PDB file of C-alpha atoms in Angstrom:
ATOM      1  CA  MET D 263     111.598  74.196 118.243  1.00  0.00           C
ATOM      2  CA  VAL D 264     111.857  77.628 119.664  1.00  0.00           C
ATOM      3  CA  ASN D 265     114.273  79.895 117.208  1.00  0.00           C
ATOM      4  CA  ASN D 266     115.847  82.250 120.051  1.00  0.00           C
ATOM      5  CA  ASP D 267     117.071  84.903 117.039  1.00  0.00           C
ATOM      6  CA  TYR D 268     113.945  86.717 117.166  1.00  0.00           C
ATOM      7  CA  LEU D 269     111.767  88.254 120.142  1.00  0.00           C
ATOM      8  CA  VAL D 270     108.028  88.980 119.452  1.00  0.00           C
ATOM      9  CA  ASP D 271     107.666  92.884 120.224  1.00  0.00           C
ATOM     10  CA  THR D 272     104.649  92.936 123.151  1.00  0.00           C
ATOM     11  CA  SER D 273     104.430  96.656 123.115  1.00  0.00           C
ATOM     12  CA  TYR D 274     101.614  96.304 120.111  1.00  0.00           C
ATOM     13  CA  MET D 275      99.833  93.537 118.896  1.00  0.00           C
ATOM     14  CA  ASP D 276      97.051  94.078 116.841  1.00  0.00           C
ATOM     15  CA  ASP D 277      97.167  92.310 113.494  1.00  0.00           C
ATOM     16  CA  SER D 278      95.044  89.262 113.401  1.00  0.00           C
ATOM     17  CA  GLY D 279      93.565  87.659 110.970  1.00  0.00           C
ATOM     18  CA  SER D 280      90.705  84.600 110.507  1.00  0.00           C
ATOM     19  CA  TYR D 281      93.748  81.744 110.854  1.00  0.00           C
ATOM     20  CA  CYS D 282      96.875  83.826 112.039  1.00  0.00           C
ATOM     21  CA  ASP D 283      98.407  86.599 113.708  1.00  0.00           C
ATOM     22  CA  PHE D 284     101.180  88.797 112.622  1.00  0.00           C
ATOM     23  CA  LEU D 285     103.167  89.750 115.605  1.00  0.00           C
ATOM     24  CA  PRO D 286     106.075  92.472 115.249  1.00  0.00           C
ATOM     25  CA  ILE D 287     109.297  91.516 116.378  1.00  0.00           C
ATOM     26  CA  LYS D 288     111.506  93.694 118.446  1.00  0.00           C
ATOM     27  CA  GLY D 289     114.668  95.878 116.600  1.00  0.00           C
ATOM     28  CA  GLU D 290     113.055  94.733 113.096  1.00  0.00           C
ATOM     29  CA  ASP D 291     110.453  96.693 111.792  1.00  0.00           C
ATOM     30  CA  HIS D 292     110.760  95.247 108.092  1.00  0.00           C
ATOM     31  CA  LEU D 293     109.888  91.737 109.720  1.00  0.00           C
ATOM     32  CA  GLY D 294     107.130  89.895 111.648  1.00  0.00           C
ATOM     33  CA  PHE D 295     105.903  86.685 112.703  1.00  0.00           C
ATOM     34  CA  LYS D 296     102.841  84.711 111.329  1.00  0.00           C
ATOM     35  CA  SER D 297     101.735  82.684 114.586  1.00  0.00           C
ATOM     36  CA  PHE D 298      99.101  80.025 113.794  1.00  0.00           C
ATOM     37  CA  LYS D 299      97.090  77.568 116.602  1.00  0.00           C
ATOM     38  CA  LEU D 300      97.981  74.462 114.640  1.00  0.00           C
ATOM     39  CA  LYS D 301     101.476  73.525 113.537  1.00  0.00           C
ATOM     40  CA  ALA D 302      99.731  71.781 110.416  1.00  0.00           C
ATOM     41  CA  ARG D 303      98.435  75.160 109.289  1.00  0.00           C
ATOM     42  CA  ALA D 304     101.579  76.966 109.716  1.00  0.00           C
ATOM     43  CA  ASP D 305     103.417  74.080 107.462  1.00  0.00           C
ATOM     44  CA  GLU D 306     100.474  74.450 104.995  1.00  0.00           C
ATOM     45  CA  THR D 307     100.503  78.429 104.631  1.00  0.00           C
ATOM     46  CA  TYR D 308     104.249  78.114 104.798  1.00  0.00           C
ATOM     47  CA  ARG D 309     104.424  75.815 101.494  1.00  0.00           C
ATOM     48  CA  ILE D 310     101.815  78.048  99.956  1.00  0.00           C
ATOM     49  CA  GLN D 311     103.810  81.395 100.583  1.00  0.00           C
ATOM     50  CA  GLU D 312     107.138  79.593  99.935  1.00  0.00           C
ATOM     51  CA  LYS D 313     105.810  78.862  96.393  1.00  0.00           C
ATOM     52  CA  LEU D 314     104.711  82.285  95.957  1.00  0.00           C
ATOM     53  CA  ALA D 315     107.965  84.201  97.151  1.00  0.00           C
ATOM     54  CA  LYS D 316     109.968  82.106  94.767  1.00  0.00           C
ATOM     55  CA  PHE D 317     108.589  84.467  92.101  1.00  0.00           C
ATOM     56  CA  ASN D 318     108.370  87.798  94.220  1.00  0.00           C
ATOM     57  CA  LEU D 319     104.623  87.501  94.392  1.00  0.00           C
ATOM     58  CA  ALA D 320     104.354  87.344  98.764  1.00  0.00           C
ATOM     59  CA  PRO D 321     106.690  88.412 101.385  1.00  0.00           C
ATOM     60  CA  GLN D 322     109.823  86.433 101.584  1.00  0.00           C
ATOM     61  CA  ILE D 323     110.463  84.081 104.491  1.00  0.00           C
ATOM     62  CA  ILE D 324     112.947  84.090 106.681  1.00  0.00           C
ATOM     63  CA  THR D 325     113.056  81.181 109.020  1.00  0.00           C
ATOM     64  CA  GLU D 326     111.689  77.641 108.971  1.00  0.00           C
ATOM     65  CA  VAL D 327     108.282  77.066 111.243  1.00  0.00           C
ATOM     66  CA  CYS D 328     109.385  77.643 114.372  1.00  0.00           C
ATOM     67  CA  LYS D 329     108.329  79.335 117.753  1.00  0.00           C
ATOM     68  CA  ILE D 330     109.866  82.358 119.192  1.00  0.00           C
ATOM     69  CA  PRO D 331     109.691  84.117 122.639  1.00  0.00           C
ATOM     70  CA  TYR D 332     107.632  87.027 123.781  1.00  0.00           C
ATOM     71  CA  SER D 333     109.926  90.238 124.979  1.00  0.00           C
ATOM     72  CA  TYR D 334     108.359  90.465 128.544  1.00  0.00           C
ATOM     73  CA  ASP D 335     109.565  92.061 131.634  1.00  0.00           C
ATOM     74  CA  PRO D 336     111.974  89.666 133.172  1.00  0.00           C
ATOM     75  CA  ASP D 337     110.163  90.030 136.460  1.00  0.00           C
ATOM     76  CA  LEU D 338     106.369  89.133 135.256  1.00  0.00           C
ATOM     77  CA  LEU D 339     108.057  85.882 133.807  1.00  0.00           C
ATOM     78  CA  LYS D 340     108.582  84.180 137.217  1.00  0.00           C
ATOM     79  CA  TYR D 341     104.929  84.140 137.617  1.00  0.00           C
ATOM     80  CA  TRP D 342     104.473  82.277 133.625  1.00  0.00           C
ATOM     81  CA  THR D 343     104.811  78.595 132.523  1.00  0.00           C
ATOM     82  CA  PRO D 344     107.544  77.967 130.220  1.00  0.00           C
ATOM     83  CA  GLU D 345     104.455  77.919 127.270  1.00  0.00           C
ATOM     84  CA  GLN D 346     103.303  81.162 128.161  1.00  0.00           C
ATOM     85  CA  THR D 347     106.261  82.687 127.242  1.00  0.00           C
ATOM     86  CA  VAL D 348     106.771  81.776 123.276  1.00  0.00           C
ATOM     87  CA  THR D 349     104.334  82.189 120.546  1.00  0.00           C
ATOM     88  CA  SER D 350     102.592  78.938 118.662  1.00  0.00           C
ATOM     89  CA  TRP D 351     103.772  77.565 115.582  1.00  0.00           C
ATOM     90  CA  GLY D 352     104.801  79.787 112.694  1.00  0.00           C
ATOM     91  CA  TYR D 353     107.557  81.446 110.832  1.00  0.00           C
ATOM     92  CA  VAL D 354     109.244  84.953 110.234  1.00  0.00           C
ATOM     93  CA  THR D 355     108.961  86.775 107.147  1.00  0.00           C
ATOM     94  CA  GLU D 356     109.099  90.274 105.468  1.00  0.00           C
ATOM     95  CA  LYS D 357     106.571  92.832 106.612  1.00  0.00           C
ATOM     96  CA  ALA D 358     104.574  94.187 103.740  1.00  0.00           C
ATOM     97  CA  THR D 359     103.065  97.628 103.772  1.00  0.00           C
ATOM     98  CA  MET D 360      98.980  97.672 103.721  1.00  0.00           C
ATOM     99  CA  LEU D 361      97.444  99.799 101.004  1.00  0.00           C
ATOM    100  CA  ASP D 362      96.320 103.334 101.884  1.00  0.00           C
ATOM    101  CA  ILE D 363      92.668 103.268 102.362  1.00  0.00           C
ATOM    102  CA  ASP D 364      92.109 105.510  99.424  1.00  0.00           C
ATOM    103  CA  GLU D 365      94.139 103.532  97.082  1.00  0.00           C
ATOM    104  CA  LYS D 366      92.206 101.086  94.973  1.00  0.00           C
ATOM    105  CA  PRO D 367      94.317  99.712  92.562  1.00  0.00           C
ATOM    106  CA  TYR D 368      92.315  97.478  90.309  1.00  0.00           C
ATOM    107  CA  VAL D 369      94.229  96.713  87.943  1.00  0.00           C
ATOM    108  CA  LYS D 370      97.460  96.309  89.900  1.00  0.00           C
ATOM    109  CA  LEU D 371      95.439  93.619  91.944  1.00  0.00           C
ATOM    110  CA  GLN D 372      94.232  91.835  88.760  1.00  0.00           C
ATOM    111  CA  ASN D 373      97.629  91.766  87.481  1.00  0.00           C
ATOM    112  CA  LEU D 374      98.785  90.024  90.874  1.00  0.00           C
ATOM    113  CA  VAL D 375      96.185  87.594  90.373  1.00  0.00           C
ATOM    114  CA  ASP D 376      97.080  86.920  86.945  1.00  0.00           C
ATOM    115  CA  LYS D 377     100.824  86.587  87.714  1.00  0.00           C
ATOM    116  CA  ILE D 378      99.952  84.271  90.773  1.00  0.00           C
ATOM    117  CA  ARG D 379      98.126  81.979  88.131  1.00  0.00           C
ATOM    118  CA  ASP D 380     100.800  81.844  85.318  1.00  0.00           C
ATOM    119  CA  LYS D 381     103.381  81.309  87.580  1.00  0.00           C
ATOM    120  CA  THR D 382     102.201  78.876  89.661  1.00  0.00           C
ATOM    121  CA  GLY D 383      98.939  77.551  88.405  1.00  0.00           C
ATOM    122  CA  MET D 384      97.026  78.675  92.167  1.00  0.00           C
ATOM    123  CA  ARG D 385      94.027  80.888  91.867  1.00  0.00           C
ATOM    124  CA  PHE D 386      93.937  83.867  94.030  1.00  0.00           C
ATOM    125  CA  TRP D 387      90.499  83.906  94.988  1.00  0.00           C
ATOM    126  CA  ASP D 388      90.323  85.990  98.222  1.00  0.00           C
ATOM    127  CA  CYS D 389      91.964  88.695  96.674  1.00  0.00           C
ATOM    128  CA  HIS D 390      90.987  91.923  98.740  1.00  0.00           C
ATOM    129  CA  TRP D 391      92.530  95.065  99.767  1.00  0.00           C
ATOM    130  CA  SER D 392      93.410  93.439 103.330  1.00  0.00           C
ATOM    131  CA  ASN D 393      94.960  90.333 102.000  1.00  0.00           C
ATOM    132  CA  VAL D 394      97.768  92.187  99.805  1.00  0.00           C
ATOM    133  CA  GLY D 395     100.548  94.966 100.263  1.00  0.00           C
ATOM    134  CA  TYR D 396     103.392  96.540  99.157  1.00  0.00           C
ATOM    135  CA  ILE D 397     106.895  95.370  99.310  1.00  0.00           C
ATOM    136  CA  ARG D 398     109.551  97.753  98.033  1.00  0.00           C
ATOM    137  CA  ASP D 399     106.854  98.948  95.351  1.00  0.00           C
ATOM    138  CA  ARG D 400     105.460  95.947  94.415  1.00  0.00           C
ATOM    139  CA  LEU D 401     102.014  94.487  95.378  1.00  0.00           C
ATOM    140  CA  VAL D 402     102.331  90.915  96.563  1.00  0.00           C
ATOM    141  CA  CYS D 403      99.522  88.401  98.547  1.00  0.00           C
ATOM    142  CA  ILE D 404     100.035  88.441 102.315  1.00  0.00           C
ATOM    143  CA  ASP D 405      97.213  85.698 102.940  1.00  0.00           C
ATOM    144  CA  THR D 406      98.738  82.736 101.993  1.00  0.00           C
ATOM    145  CA  GLY D 407      96.430  80.486 103.668  1.00  0.00           C
ATOM    146  CA  LYS D 408      94.877  77.650 101.704  1.00  0.00           C
ATOM    147  CA  GLU D 409      91.500  79.128 101.997  1.00  0.00           C
ATOM    148  CA  SER D 410      93.008  82.205 100.080  1.00  0.00           C
ATOM    149  CA  PHE D 411      93.084  80.055  97.167  1.00  0.00           C
ATOM    150  CA  THR D 412      89.604  78.123  97.116  1.00  0.00           C
ATOM    151  CA  PRO D 413      86.910  79.409  94.672  1.00  0.00           C
ATOM    152  CA  TYR D 414      84.225  79.454  97.944  1.00  0.00           C
ATOM    153  CA  CYS D 415      86.305  82.996  98.929  1.00  0.00           C
ATOM    154  CA  ASN D 416      85.823  84.594  95.937  1.00  0.00           C
ATOM    155  CA  ALA D 417      86.188  88.089  96.892  1.00  0.00           C
ATOM    156  CA  TRP D 418      84.692  89.836  93.749  1.00  0.00           C
ATOM    157  CA  GLY D 419      82.243  87.336  92.546  1.00  0.00           C
ATOM    158  CA  TYR D 420      83.393  86.929  88.920  1.00  0.00           C
ATOM    159  CA  GLU D 421      83.808  83.824  87.382  1.00  0.00           C
ATOM    160  CA  ASP D 422      87.145  84.151  86.932  1.00  0.00           C
ATOM    161  CA  ALA D 423      89.488  85.480  90.287  1.00  0.00           C
ATOM    162  CA  GLY D 424      90.390  89.346  90.405  1.00  0.00           C
ATOM    163  CA  PRO D 425      88.596  92.433  90.532  1.00  0.00           C
ATOM    164  CA  LYS D 426      88.307  93.255  86.913  1.00  0.00           C
ATOM    165  CA  CYS D 427      87.463  96.859  87.229  1.00  0.00           C
ATOM    166  CA  PRO D 428      85.201  98.682  89.316  1.00  0.00           C
ATOM    167  CA  TYR D 429      83.909 100.369  85.417  1.00  0.00           C
ATOM    168  CA  CYS D 430      83.129  97.374  83.472  1.00  0.00           C
ATOM    169  CA  SER D 431      79.584  96.731  84.333  1.00  0.00           C
ATOM    170  CA  LYS D 432      78.532 100.023  84.628  1.00  0.00           C
ATOM    171  CA  TYR D 433      80.520 101.700  81.607  1.00  0.00           C
ATOM    172  CA  GLN D 434      80.806  98.638  79.370  1.00  0.00           C
ATOM    173  CA  CYS D 435      84.714 100.114  79.590  1.00  0.00           C
ATOM    174  CA  TYR D 436      86.244  96.171  78.424  1.00  0.00           C
ATOM    175  CA  CYS D 437      89.094  97.097  80.404  1.00  0.00           C
ATOM    176  CA  SER D 438      89.113  93.164  81.499  1.00  0.00           C
ATOM    177  CA  VAL D 439      89.920  92.337  77.841  1.00  0.00           C
ATOM    178  CA  ALA D 440      92.963  94.190  77.915  1.00  0.00           C
ATOM    179  CA  LEU D 441      93.881  92.816  81.327  1.00  0.00           C
ATOM    180  CA  THR D 442      94.469  89.434  79.643  1.00  0.00           C
ATOM    181  CA  ALA D 443      95.484  90.208  76.454  1.00  0.00           C
TER     182      ALA D 443
END
């Protein structure tokens, strides 16, 4: 199904992950389209993000899994097949603001990991800076692929998911005890 309510803004597209591309939506700076090579992967990621978004732990989803058209110069379209003018399978979702390069909110990130575990029973193992962002000053998970919730993607190498604190091992500050209390 092609959703013609949105168009991919082709003037810039540079945000890609391992399994999906996050494409900008023309005229909607606060939205993007998560595009996957396979419909099954889009469906799977959609279900995880939907579960997290219910608790405001991920961006809200705007559409069902679908395809959307690219915004191209109409004169160019006559040279392309219909398949080349629409995305692969994905969905429109809110766009999170990425962390500032100097911001390292270890405690906030650990709190997000803990909330995900407490609210959904899932463990957010791949919880590094590129997989989280802010929506209205709330830290959320933006990588909702199943690989982010499997132990082999343990971003920090601890027994439990999350960064704990960068000072714990060096200074024995024990803040991770306070985070779980």
